[in-house]
Coordinates of C-alpha atoms and ligand atoms in Angstrom, one line a residue:
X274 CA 0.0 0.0 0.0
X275 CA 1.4 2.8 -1.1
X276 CA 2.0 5.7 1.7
X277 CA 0.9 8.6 -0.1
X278 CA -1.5 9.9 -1.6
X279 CA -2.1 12.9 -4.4
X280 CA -4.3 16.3 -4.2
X281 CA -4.5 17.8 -7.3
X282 CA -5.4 21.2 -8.8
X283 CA -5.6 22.0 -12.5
X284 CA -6.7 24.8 -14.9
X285 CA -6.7 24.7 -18.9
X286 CA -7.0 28.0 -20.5
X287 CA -8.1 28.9 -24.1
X288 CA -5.0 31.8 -24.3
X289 CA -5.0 34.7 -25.7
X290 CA -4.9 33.8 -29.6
X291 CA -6.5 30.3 -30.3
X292 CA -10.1 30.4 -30.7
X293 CA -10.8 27.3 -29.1
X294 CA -9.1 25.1 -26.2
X295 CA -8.2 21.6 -27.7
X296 CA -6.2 21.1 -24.1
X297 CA -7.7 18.8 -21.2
X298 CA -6.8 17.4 -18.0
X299 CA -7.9 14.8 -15.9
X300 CA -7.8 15.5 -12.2
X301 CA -8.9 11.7 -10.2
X302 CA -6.3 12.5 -7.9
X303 CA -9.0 11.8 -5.2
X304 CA -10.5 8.8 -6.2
X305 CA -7.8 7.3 -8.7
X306 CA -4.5 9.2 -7.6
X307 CA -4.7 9.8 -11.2
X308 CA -3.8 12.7 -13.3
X309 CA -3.5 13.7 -16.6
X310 CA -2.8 16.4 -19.2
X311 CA -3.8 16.6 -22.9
X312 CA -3.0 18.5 -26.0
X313 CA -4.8 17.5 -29.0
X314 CA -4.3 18.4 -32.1
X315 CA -6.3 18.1 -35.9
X316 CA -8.9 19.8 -38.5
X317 CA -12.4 21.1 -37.1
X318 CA -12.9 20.1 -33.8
X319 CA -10.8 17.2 -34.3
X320 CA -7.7 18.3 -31.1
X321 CA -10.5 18.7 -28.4
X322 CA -12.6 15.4 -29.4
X323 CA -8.3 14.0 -29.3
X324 CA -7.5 15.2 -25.8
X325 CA -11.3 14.0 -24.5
X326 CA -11.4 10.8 -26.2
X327 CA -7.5 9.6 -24.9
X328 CA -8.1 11.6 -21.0
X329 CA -11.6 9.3 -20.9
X330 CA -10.2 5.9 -22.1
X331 CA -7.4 6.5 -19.3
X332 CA -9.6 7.3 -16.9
X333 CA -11.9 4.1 -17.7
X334 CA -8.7 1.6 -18.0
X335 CA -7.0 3.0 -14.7
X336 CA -10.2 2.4 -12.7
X337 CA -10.8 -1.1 -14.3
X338 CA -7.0 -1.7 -12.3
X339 CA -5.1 -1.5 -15.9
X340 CA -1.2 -1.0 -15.7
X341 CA -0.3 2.6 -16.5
X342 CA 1.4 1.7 -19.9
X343 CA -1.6 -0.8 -21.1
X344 CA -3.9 2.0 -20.0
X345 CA -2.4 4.7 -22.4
X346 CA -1.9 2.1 -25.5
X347 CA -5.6 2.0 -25.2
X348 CA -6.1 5.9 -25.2
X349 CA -4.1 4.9 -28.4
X350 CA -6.9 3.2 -29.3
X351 CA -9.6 4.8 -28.2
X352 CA -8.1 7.8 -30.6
X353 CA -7.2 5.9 -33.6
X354 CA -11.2 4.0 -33.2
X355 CA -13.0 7.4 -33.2
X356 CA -10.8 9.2 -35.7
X357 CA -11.1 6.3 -38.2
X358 CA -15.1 6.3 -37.7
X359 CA -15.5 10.2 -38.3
X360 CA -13.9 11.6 -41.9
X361 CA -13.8 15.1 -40.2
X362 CA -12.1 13.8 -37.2
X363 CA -9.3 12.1 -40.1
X364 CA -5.5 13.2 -38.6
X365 CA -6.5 14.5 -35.0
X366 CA -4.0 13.4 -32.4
X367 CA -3.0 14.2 -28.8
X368 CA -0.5 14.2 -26.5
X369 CA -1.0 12.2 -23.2
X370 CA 1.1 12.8 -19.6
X371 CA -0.3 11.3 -17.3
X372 CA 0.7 10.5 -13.6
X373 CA -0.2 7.5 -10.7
X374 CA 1.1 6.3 -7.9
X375 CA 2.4 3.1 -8.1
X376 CA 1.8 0.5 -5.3
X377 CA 5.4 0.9 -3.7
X378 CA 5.3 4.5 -3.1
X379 CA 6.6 5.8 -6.1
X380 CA 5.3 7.9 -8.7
X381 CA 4.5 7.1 -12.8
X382 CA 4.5 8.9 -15.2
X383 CA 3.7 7.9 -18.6
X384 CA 4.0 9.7 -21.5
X385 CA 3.8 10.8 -24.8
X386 CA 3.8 13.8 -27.3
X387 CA 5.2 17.5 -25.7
X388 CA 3.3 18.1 -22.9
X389 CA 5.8 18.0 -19.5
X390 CA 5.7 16.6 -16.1
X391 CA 8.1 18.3 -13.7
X392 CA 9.3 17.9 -10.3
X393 CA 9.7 20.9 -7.5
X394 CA 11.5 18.9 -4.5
X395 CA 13.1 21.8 -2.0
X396 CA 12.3 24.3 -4.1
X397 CA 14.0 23.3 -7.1
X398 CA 12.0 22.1 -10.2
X399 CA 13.8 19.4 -12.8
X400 CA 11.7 18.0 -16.0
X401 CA 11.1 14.7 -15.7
X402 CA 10.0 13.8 -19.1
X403 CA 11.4 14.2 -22.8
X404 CA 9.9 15.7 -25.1
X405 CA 8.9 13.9 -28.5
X406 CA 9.2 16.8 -30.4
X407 CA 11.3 17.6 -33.6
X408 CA 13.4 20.5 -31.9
X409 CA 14.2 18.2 -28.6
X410 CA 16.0 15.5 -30.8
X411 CA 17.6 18.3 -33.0
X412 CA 18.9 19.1 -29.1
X413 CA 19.8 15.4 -28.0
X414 CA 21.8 15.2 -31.3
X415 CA 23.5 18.4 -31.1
X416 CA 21.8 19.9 -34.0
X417 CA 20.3 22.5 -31.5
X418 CA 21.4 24.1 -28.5
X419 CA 18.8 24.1 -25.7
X420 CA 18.1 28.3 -26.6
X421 CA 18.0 27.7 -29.7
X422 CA 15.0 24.6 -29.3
X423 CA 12.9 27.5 -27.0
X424 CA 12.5 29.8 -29.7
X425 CA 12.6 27.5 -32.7
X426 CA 9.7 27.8 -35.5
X427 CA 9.0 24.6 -35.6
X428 CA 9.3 23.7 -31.6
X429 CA 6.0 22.4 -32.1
X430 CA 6.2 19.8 -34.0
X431 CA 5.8 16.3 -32.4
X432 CA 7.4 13.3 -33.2
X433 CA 4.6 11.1 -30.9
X434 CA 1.3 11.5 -30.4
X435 CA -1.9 9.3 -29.6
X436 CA -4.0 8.0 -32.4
X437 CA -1.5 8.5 -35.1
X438 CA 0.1 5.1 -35.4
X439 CA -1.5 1.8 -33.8
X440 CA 1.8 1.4 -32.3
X441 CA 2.6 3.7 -30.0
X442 CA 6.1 3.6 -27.9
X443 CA 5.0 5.1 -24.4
X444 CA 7.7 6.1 -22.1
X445 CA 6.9 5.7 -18.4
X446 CA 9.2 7.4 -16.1
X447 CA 9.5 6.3 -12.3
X448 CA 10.2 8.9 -9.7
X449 CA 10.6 8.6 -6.3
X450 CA 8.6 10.4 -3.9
X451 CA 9.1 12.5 -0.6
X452 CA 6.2 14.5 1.3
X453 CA 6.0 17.9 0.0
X454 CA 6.6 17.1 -3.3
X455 CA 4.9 18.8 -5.7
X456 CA 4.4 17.5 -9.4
X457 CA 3.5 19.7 -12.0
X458 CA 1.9 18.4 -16.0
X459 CA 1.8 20.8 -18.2
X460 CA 1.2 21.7 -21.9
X461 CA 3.6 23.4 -24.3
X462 CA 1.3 26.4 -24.3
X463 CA 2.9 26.8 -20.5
X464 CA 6.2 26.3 -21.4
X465 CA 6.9 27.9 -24.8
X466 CA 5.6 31.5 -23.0
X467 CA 6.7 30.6 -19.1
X468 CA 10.9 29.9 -18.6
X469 CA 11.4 27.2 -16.2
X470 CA 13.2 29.5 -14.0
X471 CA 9.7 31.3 -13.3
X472 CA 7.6 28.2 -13.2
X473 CA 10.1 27.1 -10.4
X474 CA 9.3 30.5 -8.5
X475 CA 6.0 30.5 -8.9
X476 CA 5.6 26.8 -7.8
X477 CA 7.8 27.6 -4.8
X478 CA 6.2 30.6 -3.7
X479 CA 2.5 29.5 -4.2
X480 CA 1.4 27.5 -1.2
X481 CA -2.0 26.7 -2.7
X482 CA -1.9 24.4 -5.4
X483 CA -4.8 26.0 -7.1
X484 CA -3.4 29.4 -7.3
X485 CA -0.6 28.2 -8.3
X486 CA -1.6 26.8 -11.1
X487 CA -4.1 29.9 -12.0
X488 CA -0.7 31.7 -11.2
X489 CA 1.2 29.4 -13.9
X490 CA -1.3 30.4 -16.5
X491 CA -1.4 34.0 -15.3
X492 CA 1.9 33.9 -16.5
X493 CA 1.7 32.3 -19.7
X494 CA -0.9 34.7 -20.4
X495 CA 0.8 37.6 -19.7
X496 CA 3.7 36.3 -22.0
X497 CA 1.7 36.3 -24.6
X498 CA -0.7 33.2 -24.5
X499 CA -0.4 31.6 -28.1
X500 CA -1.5 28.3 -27.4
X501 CA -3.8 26.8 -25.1
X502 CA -2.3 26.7 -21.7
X503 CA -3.0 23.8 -19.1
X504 CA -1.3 23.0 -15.7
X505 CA -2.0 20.7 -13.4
X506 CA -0.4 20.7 -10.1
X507 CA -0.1 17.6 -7.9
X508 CA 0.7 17.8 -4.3
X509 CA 2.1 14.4 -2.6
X510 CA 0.6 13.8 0.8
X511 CA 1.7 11.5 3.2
X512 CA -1.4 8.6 4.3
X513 CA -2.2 9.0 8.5
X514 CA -2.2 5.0 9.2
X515 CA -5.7 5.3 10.1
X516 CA -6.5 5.5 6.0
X517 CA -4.2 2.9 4.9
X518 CA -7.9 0.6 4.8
X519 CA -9.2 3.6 2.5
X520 CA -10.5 1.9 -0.4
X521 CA -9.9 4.9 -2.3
X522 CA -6.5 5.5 -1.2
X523 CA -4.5 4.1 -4.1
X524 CA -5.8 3.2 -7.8
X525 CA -5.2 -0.7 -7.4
X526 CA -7.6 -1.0 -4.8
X527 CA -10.3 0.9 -6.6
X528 CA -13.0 -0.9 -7.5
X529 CA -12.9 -3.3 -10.7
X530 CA -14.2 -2.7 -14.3
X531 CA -17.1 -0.6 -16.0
X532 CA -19.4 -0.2 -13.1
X533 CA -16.4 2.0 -10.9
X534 CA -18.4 5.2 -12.4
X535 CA -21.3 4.7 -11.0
X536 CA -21.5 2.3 -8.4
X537 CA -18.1 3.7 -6.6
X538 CA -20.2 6.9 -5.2
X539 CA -23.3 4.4 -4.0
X540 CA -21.1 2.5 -2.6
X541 CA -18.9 5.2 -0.8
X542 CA -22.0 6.8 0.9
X543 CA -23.6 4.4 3.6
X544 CA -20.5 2.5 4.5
X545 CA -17.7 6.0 4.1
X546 CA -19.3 8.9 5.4
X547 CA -17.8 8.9 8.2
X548 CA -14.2 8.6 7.5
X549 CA -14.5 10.1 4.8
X550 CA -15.4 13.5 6.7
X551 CA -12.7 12.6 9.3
X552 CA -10.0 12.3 6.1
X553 CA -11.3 16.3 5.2
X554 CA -10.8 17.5 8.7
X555 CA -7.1 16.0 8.8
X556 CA -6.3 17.6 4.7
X557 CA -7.8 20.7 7.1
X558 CA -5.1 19.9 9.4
X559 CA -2.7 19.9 7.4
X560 CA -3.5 23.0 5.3
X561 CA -3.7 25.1 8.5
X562 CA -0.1 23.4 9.6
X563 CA 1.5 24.2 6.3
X564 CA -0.6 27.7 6.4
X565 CA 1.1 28.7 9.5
X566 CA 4.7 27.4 8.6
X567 CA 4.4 30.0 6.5
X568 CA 2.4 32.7 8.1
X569 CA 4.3 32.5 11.7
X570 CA 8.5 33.7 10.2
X571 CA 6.0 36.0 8.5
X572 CA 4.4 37.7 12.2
X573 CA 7.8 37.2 13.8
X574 CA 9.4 39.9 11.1
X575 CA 6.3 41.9 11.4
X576 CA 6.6 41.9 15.2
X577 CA 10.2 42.6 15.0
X578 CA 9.8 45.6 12.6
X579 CA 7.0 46.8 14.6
X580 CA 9.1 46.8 17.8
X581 CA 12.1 48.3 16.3
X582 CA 9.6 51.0 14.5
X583 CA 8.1 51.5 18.4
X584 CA 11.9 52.1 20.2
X585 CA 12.7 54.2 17.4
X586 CA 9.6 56.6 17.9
X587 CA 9.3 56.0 21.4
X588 CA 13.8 56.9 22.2
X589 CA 13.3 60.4 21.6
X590 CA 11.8 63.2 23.7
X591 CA 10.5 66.5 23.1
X592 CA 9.1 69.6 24.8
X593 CA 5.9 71.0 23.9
X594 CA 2.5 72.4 25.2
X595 CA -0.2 71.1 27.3
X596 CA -2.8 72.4 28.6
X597 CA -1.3 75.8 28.4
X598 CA 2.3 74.3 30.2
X599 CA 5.6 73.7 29.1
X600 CA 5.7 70.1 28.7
X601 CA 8.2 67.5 28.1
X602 CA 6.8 63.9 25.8
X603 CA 8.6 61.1 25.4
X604 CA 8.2 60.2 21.6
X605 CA 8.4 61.8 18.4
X606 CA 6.1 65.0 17.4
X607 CA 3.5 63.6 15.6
X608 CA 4.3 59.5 16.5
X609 CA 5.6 57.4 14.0
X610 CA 3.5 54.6 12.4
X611 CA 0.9 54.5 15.2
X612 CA 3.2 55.4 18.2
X613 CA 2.0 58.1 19.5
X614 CA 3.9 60.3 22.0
X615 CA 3.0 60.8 25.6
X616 CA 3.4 63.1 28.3
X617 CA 6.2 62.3 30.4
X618 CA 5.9 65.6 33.1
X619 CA 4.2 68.4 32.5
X620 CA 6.2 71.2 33.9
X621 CA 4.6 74.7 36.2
X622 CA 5.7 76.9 33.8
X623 CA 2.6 78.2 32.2
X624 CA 2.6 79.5 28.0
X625 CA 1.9 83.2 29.5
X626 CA 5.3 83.5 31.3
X627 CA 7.2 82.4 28.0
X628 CA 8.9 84.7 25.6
X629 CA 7.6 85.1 21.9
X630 CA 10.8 83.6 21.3
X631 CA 10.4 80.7 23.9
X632 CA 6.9 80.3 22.8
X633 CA 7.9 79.7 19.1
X634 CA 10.8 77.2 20.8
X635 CA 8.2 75.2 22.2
X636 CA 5.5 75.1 20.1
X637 CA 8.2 74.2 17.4
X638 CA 8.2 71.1 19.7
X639 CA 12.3 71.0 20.3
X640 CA 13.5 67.4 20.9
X641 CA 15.9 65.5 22.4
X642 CA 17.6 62.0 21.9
X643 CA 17.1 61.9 26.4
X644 CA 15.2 63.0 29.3
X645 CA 18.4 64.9 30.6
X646 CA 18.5 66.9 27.3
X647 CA 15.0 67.7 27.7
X648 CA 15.3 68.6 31.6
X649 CA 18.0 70.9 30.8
X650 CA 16.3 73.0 28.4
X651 CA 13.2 73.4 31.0
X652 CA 16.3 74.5 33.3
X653 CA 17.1 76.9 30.9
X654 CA 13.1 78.4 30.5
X655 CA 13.0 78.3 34.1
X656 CA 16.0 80.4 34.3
X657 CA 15.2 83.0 31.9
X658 CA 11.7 83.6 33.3
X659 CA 13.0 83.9 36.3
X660 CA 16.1 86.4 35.2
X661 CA 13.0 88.2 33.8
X662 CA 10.7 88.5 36.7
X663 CA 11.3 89.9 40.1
X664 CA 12.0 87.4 42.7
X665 CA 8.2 86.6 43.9
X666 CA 8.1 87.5 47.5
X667 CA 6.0 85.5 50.2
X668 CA 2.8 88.1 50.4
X669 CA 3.0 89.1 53.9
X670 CA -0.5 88.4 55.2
X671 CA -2.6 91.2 56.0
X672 CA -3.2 92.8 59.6
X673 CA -5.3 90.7 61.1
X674 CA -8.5 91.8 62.5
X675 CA -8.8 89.0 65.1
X676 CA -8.7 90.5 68.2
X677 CA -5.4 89.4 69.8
X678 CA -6.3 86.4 72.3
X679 CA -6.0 88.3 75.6
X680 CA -4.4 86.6 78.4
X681 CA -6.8 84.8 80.4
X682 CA -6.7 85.9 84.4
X683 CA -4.5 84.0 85.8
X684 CA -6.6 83.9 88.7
X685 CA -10.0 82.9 88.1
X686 CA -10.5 79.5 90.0
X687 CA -10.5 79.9 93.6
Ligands
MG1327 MG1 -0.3 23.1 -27.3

């Protein structure tokens, strides 16, 4: 039983020149851990019935328990049957990647045609197919350097396809998987207009595999969009033990043959609501985890740059007004960024025994990198108000008009 499982993700978009979208994907990632990408090709609407036909005889042959390689020799035929039984249809083709988890833990992908699976593993994203295409054995022979193949006329000319040839040479690539992994399949209308430089970044930087991929075609979009663009991008999951006895936790215990489409969701309600639910809350789990891996280093700088934003406006001191006396804050005039100052002593000297000059002084709001500073200059006020005013004498209270307490008689008891 293999330990992990796949969540997938995938958008196909019609681009920004083609008329119509002869891409598709197949997203059974859920109930399959199957995925798939398509890029047909032919007359009328001969590319999108291509990429259906070949992503629905997959889908069929993996749920009837098919090896990966049988499976897509019968999208081969499933092509080659309709195209022969349609004149309009005559020539259409597709390409097929296609991905599944094997029962050891691995990954497969199978393949044929242009379209690309890649690999991000700690941030770093390799191709894991080859491309059958005319420019990508011009590179492997030397004819072409790599630079050359991107912008080459003819880059998009296939040397494979689906429902060409009754023989079809599929090439299935094993790869190894780790936790975290993320797996991306793509069309050629991605990665003629996106450099894999960018698809690495965006695939790094994009937590959520959805946006990612809406990000991906963003991307290709903005580049231009010539062809359609699809990308489908595959996260690998670990299995919790307690759905190891999933049934739908890996394609080769899926149900068998042609009654999977219908019966498996019968089937799946009275006996799996339960667990089923319990398998959402723990993908809940983990997607608040992973949120906060990234969201906590994200408050720590924030806290930080509040903090040192804080000792910067709150280090300083100034002297200013309140309530019509000199006053010393502690802060910057103003505040900074939310910091506000405060009063830190308000002083006796009232506004009315200030100079015009002092007056402007203060309500320029002087400051001062310390208390001291600020004390001194108050000093200073003090002192000139003072040098300016006569020493205030203690009034002398006024005669009294109390009666002097006489003397009583000395005398009076006897
Ligand atoms: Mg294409």
């Amino acid at each position: 039983m293999s330990p992990f499982k796949l969540v997938a993700a995938g958008i196909t978009d019609v681009g920004r020149v083609r008329d119509g979208n002869e891409d598709g994907f197949l997203d059974e990632a859920r109930r399959l851990n199957l995925v798939a990408v398509a890029d047909g090709m032919g007359g009328h609407r001969g590319g999108e019935v291509a990429s259906a036909t070949a992503l629905g005889a997959l889908r069929q042959a993996m749920a009837s328990g098919e090896p990966l390689r049988d499976a897509i020799e019968g999208a081969n035929d499933a092509v080659l049957e309709k195209s022969g039984s349609d004149h309009q249809l005559q020539g259409m083709g597709t390409t097929l990647t296609a991905g599944t988890l094997g029962t050891d833990g691995s990954m497969l992908i199978g393949h044929v045609g242009d379209s690309r699976a890649y690999l991000l593993r700690d941030g770093e994203l390799s191709q894991i197919t080859n491309d059958h295409s005319l420019v990508e054995e011009m590179v492997r022979t030397g004819e072409l350097t790599p630079e050359q193949a991107e912008s080459h006329p003819q880059r998009s000319i296939i040397t494979r396809a689906l429902g060409i040839d009754p023989a079809v040479e599929v090439d299935v690539y094993p790869v190894d998987l780790r936790p975290g992994d993320r797996i991306l399949l793509c069309s050629d209308g991605l990665t003629t207009m996106v450099r894999p430089g960018e698809i690495e970044e965006i695939l790094d930087d994009e937590p959520d595999a959805e946006r990612a991929a809406q990000r991906l075609v963003d991307a290709a979009n903005a580049a231009g969009g010539e062809d359609n663009i699809t990308a489908v991008v595959v996260e690998v999951i670990e299995v919790d033990e307690g759905d190891e006895d999933n049934p739908t936790g890996s394609f080769a215990a899926a149900p068998v043959a042609g009654e999977v489409m219908e019966d498996d969701e019968t089937e799946d309600d009275p006996a799996g609501t339960a667990p089923r639910r319990q398998r959402k809350r723990r993908g809940w789990g983990r997607r608040i985890a992973r949120t906060l891996l990234w969201v906590l280093p994200v408050l720590v700088v924030l806290a930080l740059a509040f903090g040192a934003v804080g000792w910067y406006a709150r280090r300083t001191y100034f002297v200013g007004v309140d309530n019509n006396h000199v006053t010393i804050f502690k802060g910057r005039p103003g505040g900074v960024l939310g910091w506000d100052p405060t009063v830190d002593r308000r002083t006796a000297i009232e506004t009315s025994q200030l100079s015009e000059n002092e007056l402007d002084d203060v309500k320029a709001k002087k400051t001062f990198s310390s208390r001291g500073g600020a004390d001194g200059y108050v000093r200073r006020l003090r002192t000139a108000i003072d040098q300016r005013t006569p020493p205030t004498t203690v009034p002398t209270p006024p005669e009294s008009t109390v009666p002097p307490i006489t003397a009583a008689p000395a005398a009076v008891r006897t």
